XYZ file of C-alpha atoms in Angstrom:
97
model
C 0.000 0.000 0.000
C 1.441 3.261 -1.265
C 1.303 6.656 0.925
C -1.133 8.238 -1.178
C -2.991 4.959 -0.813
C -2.879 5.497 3.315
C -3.482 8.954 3.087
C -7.125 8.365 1.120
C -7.798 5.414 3.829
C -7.303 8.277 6.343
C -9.372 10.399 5.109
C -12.255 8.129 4.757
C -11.933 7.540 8.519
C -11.896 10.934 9.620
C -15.236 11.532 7.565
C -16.801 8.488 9.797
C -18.026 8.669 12.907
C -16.468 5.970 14.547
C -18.177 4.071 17.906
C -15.531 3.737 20.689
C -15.396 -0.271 20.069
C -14.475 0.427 16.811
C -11.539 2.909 17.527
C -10.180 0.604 20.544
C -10.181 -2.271 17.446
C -8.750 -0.087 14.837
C -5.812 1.179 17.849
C -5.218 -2.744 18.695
C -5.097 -3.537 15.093
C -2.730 -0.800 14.494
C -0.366 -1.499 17.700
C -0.150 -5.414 16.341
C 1.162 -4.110 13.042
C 4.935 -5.217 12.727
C 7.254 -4.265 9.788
C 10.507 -6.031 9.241
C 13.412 -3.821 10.506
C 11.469 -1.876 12.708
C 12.864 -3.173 15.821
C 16.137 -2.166 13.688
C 15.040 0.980 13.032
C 14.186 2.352 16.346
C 17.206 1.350 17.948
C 19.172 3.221 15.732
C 16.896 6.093 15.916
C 16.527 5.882 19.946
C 20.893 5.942 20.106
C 21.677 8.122 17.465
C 25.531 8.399 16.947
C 26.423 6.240 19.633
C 29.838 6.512 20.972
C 32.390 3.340 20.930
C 31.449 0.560 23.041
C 34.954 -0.794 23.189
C 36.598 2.790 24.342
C 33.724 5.352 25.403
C 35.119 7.376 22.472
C 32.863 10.022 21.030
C 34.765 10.104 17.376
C 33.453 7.543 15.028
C 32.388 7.751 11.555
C 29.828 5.417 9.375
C 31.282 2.367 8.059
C 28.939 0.550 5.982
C 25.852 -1.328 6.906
C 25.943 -5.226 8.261
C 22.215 -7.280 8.761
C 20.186 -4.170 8.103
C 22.054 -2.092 10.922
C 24.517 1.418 10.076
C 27.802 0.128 11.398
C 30.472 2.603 12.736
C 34.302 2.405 13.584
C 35.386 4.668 15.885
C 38.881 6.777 15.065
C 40.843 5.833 18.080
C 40.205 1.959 18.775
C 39.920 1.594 15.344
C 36.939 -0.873 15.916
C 33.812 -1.505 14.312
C 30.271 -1.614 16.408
C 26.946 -0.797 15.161
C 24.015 1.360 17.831
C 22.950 -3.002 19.500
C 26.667 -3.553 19.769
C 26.967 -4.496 23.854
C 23.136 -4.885 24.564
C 20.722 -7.499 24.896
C 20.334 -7.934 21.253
C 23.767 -7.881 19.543
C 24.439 -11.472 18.045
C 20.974 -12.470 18.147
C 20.089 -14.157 14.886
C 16.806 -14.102 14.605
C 16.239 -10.346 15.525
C 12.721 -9.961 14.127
C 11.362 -11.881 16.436
C-alpha cells in the first residue's frame, strides 16, 4: 500500500463517525502491526551516533551497513560496532522476532 494509498484510507476515517469499540479495534489492530526492521530501526533512531562501546570514544564515523544495521568504527580503537553492539540484542540471529 502506497502513501497516497494510506493517506485516502485516512481520510475516509476521519469523515466516519467511529463508535468507541471500533476505535479501541482499529488502535489494537494498528499497535499489532509489525514491519521487518522496525525493531532495527528504532534502535538506531533511539541511540543516534552512539559513541564506541569498546573505548567510550565520542569520534566515530559510518562504516557501511551489516544485517540491516549502520555500522560505525570509531577513530581511536579503530573498531567496528553498530548502535545493539553491547546490549541485549547484539548477536541475536533471529532479531525480528
Amino acid at each position: 500500500m502506497g502513501t497516497a494509498d494510506v493517506r485516502v484510507l485516512i481520510e475516509a476515517l476521519m469523515q466516519q463517525q467511529l463508535s468507541e469499540d471500533q476505535v479501541a479495534l482499529l488502535q489494537g489492530f494498528l499497535a499489532n502491526v509489525e514491519q521487518p526492521g522496525q525493531c532495527h530501526r528504532q534502535i538506531e533512531e533511539a541511540a543516534g551516533k552512539p559513541p564506541c562501546p569498546h573505548c567510550g570514544c565520542q569520534r566515530s564515523h559510518r562504516c557501511g551497513q551489516a544485517s540491516g544495521l549502520q555500522r560505525y568504527r570509531c577513530v581511536v580503537c579503530r573498531r567496528s560496532f553498530n548502535a545493539s553492539t553491547g546490549t541485549p540484542l547484539a548477536r541475536l540471529r533471529l532479531r525480528e522476532k
